[in-house]
Amino acid sequence: MTATICWLAFQAVLYHYLPGPTNTGQRTPAGHLLTYRMNDPAFISRNWEGLFAAMNLAGFLLSLLAYLKAYLMPTHPEDRKFSGCALYDFYMGIELNPRIGDNFDLKLYTNGRPGLIAWTLVDLSNIAYHYQIHHHSSPSLILVTILHGIYVLDFFINEAWYLRTIDIAHDHYGFYLAWGCLTWVPSMYTLQTQFLGLYPTSASPIFLILIFSIGIAGYAFGWWGWSRHANYVGDLLLSFAICALVHTTSLLVWFYIIFMAVLLVHRCLRDEERGQAKYGVFWEEYCRKVPWRLVPGIW
């Protein structure tokens, strides 16, 4: 019952306060002409500049809150890490798992709620915006959104697995994660749908099917006997497909795969260090059996 009441109250707040176009219904028998506020699925795209500025402000304020909290009200003082450089501590974080109260985990909330949900909402808004200004749907835009949606849906289905990843288990909570999840993810990870929302591109159905299949194959890739970090190979294939579906040479669109390549290579090296430190000779044996770190035959 509590969950139902909270859901209904949340919907009432959204219905009353979210901006949108107004329309009138049919006159009542007594002659009254009522106005209604409509849903506006393209609102995010039409007001992107202001929303982007607000996300940046929110990310900075949350980072500042995390920094001050680490000094004044740390959740687990013994898990804090100080570098001796205030700027570095602000950026990389001091607390490992800061919480407000006993249950509100700032890191999991930031990483798994506003950023990923906003990623999906921005994509859907760009689909609506494209349809409103071009009067047709874009197959590329829809396929990119599907690949994004699979990624986000997988996160929520396997959220318990995420608790053992680098983000939660090792990275401390600072600007890197707070601003990164609130601002970087919904703005930079949606560059492809933002581009397609404004500029229609044309590609043959065969090309779209081929690239989409690469994205799905990358997502399903899991042969750990080929590569010590096969999951990262899958991420790179998925990222490539997301960019290639836009069918453009714009560097802005391809920035996503460049960023993911740098990020995942760095994480690969960090994983290697932890694997060696944790498993010792067993890790060395694994490396002999699987010599390729990331891309089989290359590195």
PDB file of C-alpha atoms in Angstrom:
ATOM      1  CA  MET A   1       0.000   0.000   0.000  1.00  0.00           C
ATOM      2  CA  THR A   2       2.818   2.424   0.860  1.00  0.00           C
ATOM      3  CA  ALA A   3       4.475   1.836  -2.511  1.00  0.00           C
ATOM      4  CA  THR A   4       1.189   2.479  -4.333  1.00  0.00           C
ATOM      5  CA  ILE A   5       0.515   5.706  -2.430  1.00  0.00           C
ATOM      6  CA  CYS A   6       4.062   6.956  -3.074  1.00  0.00           C
ATOM      7  CA  TRP A   7       3.753   6.145  -6.779  1.00  0.00           C
ATOM      8  CA  LEU A   8       0.419   7.956  -7.091  1.00  0.00           C
ATOM      9  CA  ALA A   9       1.743  10.966  -5.162  1.00  0.00           C
ATOM     10  CA  PHE A  10       4.853  11.081  -7.354  1.00  0.00           C
ATOM     11  CA  GLN A  11       2.712  11.017 -10.502  1.00  0.00           C
ATOM     12  CA  ALA A  12       0.500  13.779  -9.107  1.00  0.00           C
ATOM     13  CA  VAL A  13       3.543  15.996  -8.498  1.00  0.00           C
ATOM     14  CA  LEU A  14       4.797  15.371 -12.037  1.00  0.00           C
ATOM     15  CA  TYR A  15       1.349  15.995 -13.499  1.00  0.00           C
ATOM     16  CA  HIS A  16       0.959  19.283 -11.669  1.00  0.00           C
ATOM     17  CA  TYR A  17       4.435  20.786 -11.890  1.00  0.00           C
ATOM     18  CA  LEU A  18       6.147  19.524 -15.030  1.00  0.00           C
ATOM     19  CA  PRO A  19       5.943  22.057 -17.878  1.00  0.00           C
ATOM     20  CA  GLY A  20       4.131  21.220 -21.078  1.00  0.00           C
ATOM     21  CA  PRO A  21       1.797  22.640 -23.737  1.00  0.00           C
ATOM     22  CA  THR A  22      -1.811  23.365 -22.814  1.00  0.00           C
ATOM     23  CA  ASN A  23      -4.853  22.335 -24.818  1.00  0.00           C
ATOM     24  CA  THR A  24      -8.570  22.729 -24.443  1.00  0.00           C
ATOM     25  CA  GLY A  25     -11.098  19.956 -24.412  1.00  0.00           C
ATOM     26  CA  GLN A  26     -14.634  19.913 -25.721  1.00  0.00           C
ATOM     27  CA  ARG A  27     -17.088  22.328 -24.126  1.00  0.00           C
ATOM     28  CA  THR A  28     -19.142  20.858 -21.338  1.00  0.00           C
ATOM     29  CA  PRO A  29     -22.943  20.846 -21.612  1.00  0.00           C
ATOM     30  CA  ALA A  30     -22.958  23.998 -19.470  1.00  0.00           C
ATOM     31  CA  GLY A  31     -20.541  25.738 -21.840  1.00  0.00           C
ATOM     32  CA  HIS A  32     -17.305  25.502 -19.859  1.00  0.00           C
ATOM     33  CA  LEU A  33     -14.082  25.202 -21.847  1.00  0.00           C
ATOM     34  CA  LEU A  34     -11.468  23.455 -19.711  1.00  0.00           C
ATOM     35  CA  THR A  35      -7.716  23.674 -20.263  1.00  0.00           C
ATOM     36  CA  TYR A  36      -5.354  20.754 -19.747  1.00  0.00           C
ATOM     37  CA  ARG A  37      -1.601  20.570 -19.462  1.00  0.00           C
ATOM     38  CA  MET A  38      -0.284  18.007 -21.920  1.00  0.00           C
ATOM     39  CA  ASN A  39       2.731  15.753 -21.810  1.00  0.00           C
ATOM     40  CA  ASP A  40       5.646  17.102 -23.860  1.00  0.00           C
ATOM     41  CA  PRO A  41       8.022  14.237 -24.740  1.00  0.00           C
ATOM     42  CA  ALA A  42      10.309  16.615 -26.664  1.00  0.00           C
ATOM     43  CA  PHE A  43      10.685  19.025 -23.721  1.00  0.00           C
ATOM     44  CA  ILE A  44      14.184  17.802 -22.825  1.00  0.00           C
ATOM     45  CA  SER A  45      15.472  18.311 -26.357  1.00  0.00           C
ATOM     46  CA  ARG A  46      13.841  21.726 -26.727  1.00  0.00           C
ATOM     47  CA  ASN A  47      15.288  22.967 -23.424  1.00  0.00           C
ATOM     48  CA  TRP A  48      18.584  21.116 -23.477  1.00  0.00           C
ATOM     49  CA  GLU A  49      20.854  24.114 -22.824  1.00  0.00           C
ATOM     50  CA  GLY A  50      19.110  25.062 -19.580  1.00  0.00           C
ATOM     51  CA  LEU A  51      18.874  21.466 -18.399  1.00  0.00           C
ATOM     52  CA  PHE A  52      22.554  20.914 -19.177  1.00  0.00           C
ATOM     53  CA  ALA A  53      23.489  23.950 -17.083  1.00  0.00           C
ATOM     54  CA  ALA A  54      21.296  22.693 -14.225  1.00  0.00           C
ATOM     55  CA  MET A  55      22.918  19.243 -14.371  1.00  0.00           C
ATOM     56  CA  ASN A  56      26.370  20.812 -14.156  1.00  0.00           C
ATOM     57  CA  LEU A  57      25.356  22.868 -11.136  1.00  0.00           C
ATOM     58  CA  ALA A  58      23.810  19.832  -9.426  1.00  0.00           C
ATOM     59  CA  GLY A  59      26.910  17.740 -10.105  1.00  0.00           C
ATOM     60  CA  PHE A  60      29.212  20.389  -8.661  1.00  0.00           C
ATOM     61  CA  LEU A  61      27.061  20.915  -5.551  1.00  0.00           C
ATOM     62  CA  LEU A  62      26.844  17.177  -4.891  1.00  0.00           C
ATOM     63  CA  SER A  63      30.624  16.912  -5.256  1.00  0.00           C
ATOM     64  CA  LEU A  64      31.067  19.744  -2.760  1.00  0.00           C
ATOM     65  CA  LEU A  65      28.630  18.051  -0.374  1.00  0.00           C
ATOM     66  CA  ALA A  66      30.586  14.793  -0.599  1.00  0.00           C
ATOM     67  CA  TYR A  67      33.876  16.603   0.042  1.00  0.00           C
ATOM     68  CA  LEU A  68      32.591  18.449   3.121  1.00  0.00           C
ATOM     69  CA  LYS A  69      30.795  15.389   4.449  1.00  0.00           C
ATOM     70  CA  ALA A  70      34.027  13.378   4.305  1.00  0.00           C
ATOM     71  CA  TYR A  71      35.570  15.796   6.809  1.00  0.00           C
ATOM     72  CA  LEU A  72      32.569  16.656   8.973  1.00  0.00           C
ATOM     73  CA  MET A  73      30.329  13.562   9.006  1.00  0.00           C
ATOM     74  CA  PRO A  74      32.104  10.569   7.457  1.00  0.00           C
ATOM     75  CA  THR A  75      30.100   7.359   7.269  1.00  0.00           C
ATOM     76  CA  HIS A  76      33.093   5.061   7.788  1.00  0.00           C
ATOM     77  CA  PRO A  77      36.109   7.183   8.789  1.00  0.00           C
ATOM     78  CA  GLU A  78      38.505   4.244   8.516  1.00  0.00           C
ATOM     79  CA  ASP A  79      37.681   3.838   4.784  1.00  0.00           C
ATOM     80  CA  ARG A  80      38.600   7.417   3.896  1.00  0.00           C
ATOM     81  CA  LYS A  81      41.609   8.137   1.706  1.00  0.00           C
ATOM     82  CA  PHE A  82      43.528  11.426   1.750  1.00  0.00           C
ATOM     83  CA  SER A  83      46.144  12.274  -0.864  1.00  0.00           C
ATOM     84  CA  GLY A  84      47.396  15.483   0.720  1.00  0.00           C
ATOM     85  CA  CYS A  85      46.132  17.505  -2.251  1.00  0.00           C
ATOM     86  CA  ALA A  86      42.730  19.144  -1.721  1.00  0.00           C
ATOM     87  CA  LEU A  87      42.027  19.433  -5.456  1.00  0.00           C
ATOM     88  CA  TYR A  88      42.807  15.764  -6.066  1.00  0.00           C
ATOM     89  CA  ASP A  89      40.688  14.711  -3.083  1.00  0.00           C
ATOM     90  CA  PHE A  90      37.783  16.815  -4.362  1.00  0.00           C
ATOM     91  CA  TYR A  91      38.058  15.223  -7.800  1.00  0.00           C
ATOM     92  CA  MET A  92      38.701  11.577  -6.892  1.00  0.00           C
ATOM     93  CA  GLY A  93      36.878  11.553  -3.565  1.00  0.00           C
ATOM     94  CA  ILE A  94      37.715  10.827   0.056  1.00  0.00           C
ATOM     95  CA  GLU A  95      34.934   8.532   1.306  1.00  0.00           C
ATOM     96  CA  LEU A  96      34.516   5.104  -0.252  1.00  0.00           C
ATOM     97  CA  ASN A  97      30.800   4.577   0.396  1.00  0.00           C
ATOM     98  CA  PRO A  98      29.268   7.770   1.802  1.00  0.00           C
ATOM     99  CA  ARG A  99      25.760   7.413   3.151  1.00  0.00           C
ATOM    100  CA  ILE A 100      23.099   9.724   4.500  1.00  0.00           C
ATOM    101  CA  GLY A 101      21.616   7.853   7.416  1.00  0.00           C
ATOM    102  CA  ASP A 102      21.891   4.086   7.423  1.00  0.00           C
ATOM    103  CA  ASN A 103      20.459   3.238   4.012  1.00  0.00           C
ATOM    104  CA  PHE A 104      20.751   6.136   1.533  1.00  0.00           C
ATOM    105  CA  ASP A 105      23.963   5.283  -0.313  1.00  0.00           C
ATOM    106  CA  LEU A 106      25.112   8.337  -2.275  1.00  0.00           C
ATOM    107  CA  LYS A 107      27.322   6.376  -4.642  1.00  0.00           C
ATOM    108  CA  LEU A 108      24.766   3.750  -5.679  1.00  0.00           C
ATOM    109  CA  TYR A 109      22.036   6.399  -5.913  1.00  0.00           C
ATOM    110  CA  THR A 110      24.129   8.660  -8.135  1.00  0.00           C
ATOM    111  CA  ASN A 111      25.509   5.880 -10.315  1.00  0.00           C
ATOM    112  CA  GLY A 112      22.311   3.928 -10.710  1.00  0.00           C
ATOM    113  CA  ARG A 113      19.390   6.328 -10.621  1.00  0.00           C
ATOM    114  CA  PRO A 114      19.420   9.899 -12.040  1.00  0.00           C
ATOM    115  CA  GLY A 115      22.216   9.382 -14.568  1.00  0.00           C
ATOM    116  CA  LEU A 116      21.071   6.152 -16.208  1.00  0.00           C
ATOM    117  CA  ILE A 117      17.384   7.060 -16.122  1.00  0.00           C
ATOM    118  CA  ALA A 118      18.162  10.478 -17.607  1.00  0.00           C
ATOM    119  CA  TRP A 119      20.198   8.739 -20.338  1.00  0.00           C
ATOM    120  CA  THR A 120      17.058   6.878 -21.415  1.00  0.00           C
ATOM    121  CA  LEU A 121      14.778   9.910 -21.102  1.00  0.00           C
ATOM    122  CA  VAL A 122      17.103  12.065 -23.229  1.00  0.00           C
ATOM    123  CA  ASP A 123      17.130   9.390 -25.937  1.00  0.00           C
ATOM    124  CA  LEU A 124      13.332   9.121 -25.965  1.00  0.00           C
ATOM    125  CA  SER A 125      12.986  12.897 -26.025  1.00  0.00           C
ATOM    126  CA  ASN A 126      15.290  13.079 -29.045  1.00  0.00           C
ATOM    127  CA  ILE A 127      13.108  10.542 -30.856  1.00  0.00           C
ATOM    128  CA  ALA A 128      10.038  12.699 -30.189  1.00  0.00           C
ATOM    129  CA  TYR A 129      11.877  15.886 -31.173  1.00  0.00           C
ATOM    130  CA  HIS A 130      13.096  14.358 -34.441  1.00  0.00           C
ATOM    131  CA  TYR A 131       9.544  13.302 -35.311  1.00  0.00           C
ATOM    132  CA  GLN A 132       8.136  16.736 -34.494  1.00  0.00           C
ATOM    133  CA  ILE A 133      10.592  18.679 -36.672  1.00  0.00           C
ATOM    134  CA  HIS A 134      11.130  16.177 -39.508  1.00  0.00           C
ATOM    135  CA  HIS A 135       7.703  14.470 -39.484  1.00  0.00           C
ATOM    136  CA  HIS A 136       9.129  10.972 -39.755  1.00  0.00           C
ATOM    137  CA  SER A 137      10.972   8.478 -37.585  1.00  0.00           C
ATOM    138  CA  SER A 138      14.687   7.776 -37.931  1.00  0.00           C
ATOM    139  CA  PRO A 139      15.625   4.064 -38.037  1.00  0.00           C
ATOM    140  CA  SER A 140      19.170   4.918 -36.917  1.00  0.00           C
ATOM    141  CA  LEU A 141      17.875   6.915 -33.960  1.00  0.00           C
ATOM    142  CA  ILE A 142      15.540   4.118 -32.903  1.00  0.00           C
ATOM    143  CA  LEU A 143      18.258   1.447 -33.156  1.00  0.00           C
ATOM    144  CA  VAL A 144      20.751   3.521 -31.150  1.00  0.00           C
ATOM    145  CA  THR A 145      18.093   4.055 -28.482  1.00  0.00           C
ATOM    146  CA  ILE A 146      17.392   0.309 -28.376  1.00  0.00           C
ATOM    147  CA  LEU A 147      21.090  -0.464 -27.799  1.00  0.00           C
ATOM    148  CA  HIS A 148      21.236   2.189 -25.083  1.00  0.00           C
ATOM    149  CA  GLY A 149      18.048   0.804 -23.556  1.00  0.00           C
ATOM    150  CA  ILE A 150      19.404  -2.755 -23.434  1.00  0.00           C
ATOM    151  CA  TYR A 151      22.493  -1.491 -21.614  1.00  0.00           C
ATOM    152  CA  VAL A 152      20.444   0.413 -19.023  1.00  0.00           C
ATOM    153  CA  LEU A 153      17.911  -2.392 -18.580  1.00  0.00           C
ATOM    154  CA  ASP A 154      20.703  -4.893 -18.013  1.00  0.00           C
ATOM    155  CA  PHE A 155      22.093  -2.664 -15.269  1.00  0.00           C
ATOM    156  CA  PHE A 156      18.816  -2.628 -13.362  1.00  0.00           C
ATOM    157  CA  ILE A 157      18.225  -6.355 -13.821  1.00  0.00           C
ATOM    158  CA  ASN A 158      21.732  -7.159 -12.550  1.00  0.00           C
ATOM    159  CA  GLU A 159      22.123  -4.298 -10.080  1.00  0.00           C
ATOM    160  CA  ALA A 160      23.421  -6.606  -7.327  1.00  0.00           C
ATOM    161  CA  TRP A 161      26.341  -7.550  -9.599  1.00  0.00           C
ATOM    162  CA  TYR A 162      27.246  -3.875  -9.919  1.00  0.00           C
ATOM    163  CA  LEU A 163      28.052  -3.735  -6.196  1.00  0.00           C
ATOM    164  CA  ARG A 164      31.266  -5.656  -6.916  1.00  0.00           C
ATOM    165  CA  THR A 165      32.533  -3.456  -9.745  1.00  0.00           C
ATOM    166  CA  ILE A 166      35.342  -0.901  -9.644  1.00  0.00           C
ATOM    167  CA  ASP A 167      32.907   2.001  -9.256  1.00  0.00           C
ATOM    168  CA  ILE A 168      31.368   0.716  -6.030  1.00  0.00           C
ATOM    169  CA  ALA A 169      34.098  -1.447  -4.527  1.00  0.00           C
ATOM    170  CA  HIS A 170      37.232   0.604  -5.231  1.00  0.00           C
ATOM    171  CA  ASP A 171      36.656   4.158  -6.509  1.00  0.00           C
ATOM    172  CA  HIS A 172      36.126   6.793  -3.845  1.00  0.00           C
ATOM    173  CA  TYR A 173      33.233   9.223  -4.176  1.00  0.00           C
ATOM    174  CA  GLY A 174      34.123  12.673  -5.457  1.00  0.00           C
ATOM    175  CA  PHE A 175      33.633  14.910  -8.473  1.00  0.00           C
ATOM    176  CA  TYR A 176      34.686  12.087 -10.788  1.00  0.00           C
ATOM    177  CA  LEU A 177      31.633   9.992  -9.875  1.00  0.00           C
ATOM    178  CA  ALA A 178      29.169  12.628  -8.638  1.00  0.00           C
ATOM    179  CA  TRP A 179      29.466  15.026 -11.581  1.00  0.00           C
ATOM    180  CA  GLY A 180      30.255  12.178 -13.946  1.00  0.00           C
ATOM    181  CA  CYS A 181      27.011  10.331 -13.260  1.00  0.00           C
ATOM    182  CA  LEU A 182      24.757  13.383 -12.939  1.00  0.00           C
ATOM    183  CA  THR A 183      26.140  15.304 -15.935  1.00  0.00           C
ATOM    184  CA  TRP A 184      28.617  13.371 -18.068  1.00  0.00           C
ATOM    185  CA  VAL A 185      26.487  10.244 -18.568  1.00  0.00           C
ATOM    186  CA  PRO A 186      23.196  11.880 -19.668  1.00  0.00           C
ATOM    187  CA  SER A 187      24.964  14.490 -21.809  1.00  0.00           C
ATOM    188  CA  MET A 188      27.937  12.714 -23.421  1.00  0.00           C
ATOM    189  CA  TYR A 189      26.476   9.216 -23.675  1.00  0.00           C
ATOM    190  CA  THR A 190      23.552  10.640 -25.661  1.00  0.00           C
ATOM    191  CA  LEU A 191      25.607  12.513 -28.274  1.00  0.00           C
ATOM    192  CA  GLN A 192      24.433  10.113 -30.992  1.00  0.00           C
ATOM    193  CA  THR A 193      20.728  10.588 -30.310  1.00  0.00           C
ATOM    194  CA  GLN A 194      21.218  14.338 -29.890  1.00  0.00           C
ATOM    195  CA  PHE A 195      22.849  14.474 -33.331  1.00  0.00           C
ATOM    196  CA  LEU A 196      20.179  12.309 -34.951  1.00  0.00           C
ATOM    197  CA  GLY A 197      17.419  14.304 -33.290  1.00  0.00           C
ATOM    198  CA  LEU A 198      18.594  17.381 -35.189  1.00  0.00           C
ATOM    199  CA  TYR A 199      20.105  15.985 -38.374  1.00  0.00           C
ATOM    200  CA  PRO A 200      18.477  13.103 -40.250  1.00  0.00           C
ATOM    201  CA  THR A 201      20.926  10.665 -41.815  1.00  0.00           C
ATOM    202  CA  SER A 202      20.321   8.020 -44.449  1.00  0.00           C
ATOM    203  CA  ALA A 203      21.771   4.526 -44.449  1.00  0.00           C
ATOM    204  CA  SER A 204      20.728   1.340 -46.207  1.00  0.00           C
ATOM    205  CA  PRO A 205      18.706  -1.218 -44.243  1.00  0.00           C
ATOM    206  CA  ILE A 206      21.483  -3.782 -44.771  1.00  0.00           C
ATOM    207  CA  PHE A 207      24.039  -1.422 -43.205  1.00  0.00           C
ATOM    208  CA  LEU A 208      21.783  -0.728 -40.226  1.00  0.00           C
ATOM    209  CA  ILE A 209      21.071  -4.426 -39.658  1.00  0.00           C
ATOM    210  CA  LEU A 210      24.780  -5.292 -39.883  1.00  0.00           C
ATOM    211  CA  ILE A 211      25.892  -2.600 -37.424  1.00  0.00           C
ATOM    212  CA  PHE A 212      23.011  -3.322 -35.049  1.00  0.00           C
ATOM    213  CA  SER A 213      23.991  -7.004 -35.089  1.00  0.00           C
ATOM    214  CA  ILE A 214      27.563  -6.047 -34.158  1.00  0.00           C
ATOM    215  CA  GLY A 215      26.178  -4.118 -31.197  1.00  0.00           C
ATOM    216  CA  ILE A 216      24.088  -7.075 -30.033  1.00  0.00           C
ATOM    217  CA  ALA A 217      27.002  -9.469 -30.565  1.00  0.00           C
ATOM    218  CA  GLY A 218      29.247  -7.196 -28.535  1.00  0.00           C
ATOM    219  CA  TYR A 219      26.718  -7.124 -25.748  1.00  0.00           C
ATOM    220  CA  ALA A 220      26.429 -10.915 -25.708  1.00  0.00           C
ATOM    221  CA  PHE A 221      30.205 -11.456 -25.965  1.00  0.00           C
ATOM    222  CA  GLY A 222      31.511 -13.450 -23.023  1.00  0.00           C
ATOM    223  CA  TRP A 223      34.287 -15.820 -24.063  1.00  0.00           C
ATOM    224  CA  TRP A 224      36.820 -15.378 -21.286  1.00  0.00           C
ATOM    225  CA  GLY A 225      39.150 -17.933 -22.853  1.00  0.00           C
ATOM    226  CA  TRP A 226      39.833 -15.502 -25.703  1.00  0.00           C
ATOM    227  CA  SER A 227      40.564 -12.410 -23.660  1.00  0.00           C
ATOM    228  CA  ARG A 228      41.190 -11.712 -19.977  1.00  0.00           C
ATOM    229  CA  HIS A 229      38.733  -8.812 -20.173  1.00  0.00           C
ATOM    230  CA  ALA A 230      36.184 -10.034 -22.696  1.00  0.00           C
ATOM    231  CA  ASN A 231      33.478  -7.911 -21.080  1.00  0.00           C
ATOM    232  CA  TYR A 232      35.378  -4.791 -22.127  1.00  0.00           C
ATOM    233  CA  VAL A 233      35.633  -6.109 -25.698  1.00  0.00           C
ATOM    234  CA  GLY A 234      31.857  -6.392 -25.692  1.00  0.00           C
ATOM    235  CA  ASP A 235      31.542  -2.834 -24.422  1.00  0.00           C
ATOM    236  CA  LEU A 236      33.824  -1.587 -27.196  1.00  0.00           C
ATOM    237  CA  LEU A 237      31.865  -3.435 -29.900  1.00  0.00           C
ATOM    238  CA  LEU A 238      28.620  -2.033 -28.520  1.00  0.00           C
ATOM    239  CA  SER A 239      30.089   1.487 -28.396  1.00  0.00           C
ATOM    240  CA  PHE A 240      31.322   1.178 -31.985  1.00  0.00           C
ATOM    241  CA  ALA A 241      27.891   0.066 -33.181  1.00  0.00           C
ATOM    242  CA  ILE A 242      26.172   2.946 -31.386  1.00  0.00           C
ATOM    243  CA  CYS A 243      28.438   5.456 -33.154  1.00  0.00           C
ATOM    244  CA  ALA A 244      28.390   3.723 -36.547  1.00  0.00           C
ATOM    245  CA  LEU A 245      24.583   3.616 -36.662  1.00  0.00           C
ATOM    246  CA  VAL A 246      24.561   7.420 -36.922  1.00  0.00           C
ATOM    247  CA  HIS A 247      26.297   7.037 -40.304  1.00  0.00           C
ATOM    248  CA  THR A 248      28.346  10.225 -40.111  1.00  0.00           C
ATOM    249  CA  THR A 249      32.005  11.238 -39.888  1.00  0.00           C
ATOM    250  CA  SER A 250      31.310  13.887 -37.227  1.00  0.00           C
ATOM    251  CA  LEU A 251      33.980  13.615 -34.518  1.00  0.00           C
ATOM    252  CA  LEU A 252      31.398  14.633 -31.920  1.00  0.00           C
ATOM    253  CA  VAL A 253      29.376  11.501 -32.635  1.00  0.00           C
ATOM    254  CA  TRP A 254      32.460   9.261 -32.584  1.00  0.00           C
ATOM    255  CA  PHE A 255      33.730  10.784 -29.329  1.00  0.00           C
ATOM    256  CA  TYR A 256      31.833   8.119 -27.387  1.00  0.00           C
ATOM    257  CA  ILE A 257      33.922   5.209 -28.699  1.00  0.00           C
ATOM    258  CA  ILE A 258      37.120   7.236 -28.194  1.00  0.00           C
ATOM    259  CA  PHE A 259      36.172   7.947 -24.579  1.00  0.00           C
ATOM    260  CA  MET A 260      35.151   4.338 -23.932  1.00  0.00           C
ATOM    261  CA  ALA A 261      38.403   3.025 -25.419  1.00  0.00           C
ATOM    262  CA  VAL A 262      40.500   5.229 -23.119  1.00  0.00           C
ATOM    263  CA  LEU A 263      38.320   4.417 -20.100  1.00  0.00           C
ATOM    264  CA  LEU A 264      38.319   0.653 -20.655  1.00  0.00           C
ATOM    265  CA  VAL A 265      42.032   0.366 -21.440  1.00  0.00           C
ATOM    266  CA  HIS A 266      42.731   2.210 -18.184  1.00  0.00           C
ATOM    267  CA  ARG A 267      40.346  -0.061 -16.292  1.00  0.00           C
ATOM    268  CA  CYS A 268      41.914  -3.094 -17.926  1.00  0.00           C
ATOM    269  CA  LEU A 269      45.323  -2.093 -16.558  1.00  0.00           C
ATOM    270  CA  ARG A 270      43.826  -1.473 -13.105  1.00  0.00           C
ATOM    271  CA  ASP A 271      42.179  -4.902 -13.177  1.00  0.00           C
ATOM    272  CA  GLU A 272      45.484  -6.498 -14.136  1.00  0.00           C
ATOM    273  CA  GLU A 273      47.197  -4.956 -11.109  1.00  0.00           C
ATOM    274  CA  ARG A 274      44.441  -6.103  -8.760  1.00  0.00           C
ATOM    275  CA  GLY A 275      44.385  -9.578 -10.271  1.00  0.00           C
ATOM    276  CA  GLN A 276      48.121  -9.976  -9.771  1.00  0.00           C
ATOM    277  CA  ALA A 277      47.980  -8.658  -6.206  1.00  0.00           C
ATOM    278  CA  LYS A 278      44.997 -10.812  -5.230  1.00  0.00           C
ATOM    279  CA  TYR A 279      45.692 -14.136  -6.958  1.00  0.00           C
ATOM    280  CA  GLY A 280      49.485 -14.145  -7.402  1.00  0.00           C
ATOM    281  CA  VAL A 281      50.714 -17.339  -9.108  1.00  0.00           C
ATOM    282  CA  PHE A 282      47.166 -18.300 -10.092  1.00  0.00           C
ATOM    283  CA  TRP A 283      46.826 -15.028 -11.995  1.00  0.00           C
ATOM    284  CA  GLU A 284      50.138 -15.708 -13.724  1.00  0.00           C
ATOM    285  CA  GLU A 285      48.866 -19.132 -14.766  1.00  0.00           C
ATOM    286  CA  TYR A 286      45.673 -17.554 -16.129  1.00  0.00           C
ATOM    287  CA  CYS A 287      47.778 -15.059 -18.101  1.00  0.00           C
ATOM    288  CA  ARG A 288      49.774 -17.905 -19.642  1.00  0.00           C
ATOM    289  CA  LYS A 289      46.587 -19.676 -20.715  1.00  0.00           C
ATOM    290  CA  VAL A 290      44.907 -16.472 -21.926  1.00  0.00           C
ATOM    291  CA  PRO A 291      47.729 -14.225 -23.187  1.00  0.00           C
ATOM    292  CA  TRP A 292      45.545 -11.441 -24.578  1.00  0.00           C
ATOM    293  CA  ARG A 293      44.466  -8.694 -22.197  1.00  0.00           C
ATOM    294  CA  LEU A 294      41.731  -7.125 -24.277  1.00  0.00           C
ATOM    295  CA  VAL A 295      41.632  -7.692 -28.049  1.00  0.00           C
ATOM    296  CA  PRO A 296      42.674 -11.216 -29.107  1.00  0.00           C
ATOM    297  CA  GLY A 297      45.659 -11.146 -31.430  1.00  0.00           C
ATOM    298  CA  ILE A 298      46.385  -7.458 -30.798  1.00  0.00           C
ATOM    299  CA  TRP A 299      46.799  -6.674 -27.075  1.00  0.00           C
TER     300      TRP A 299
END
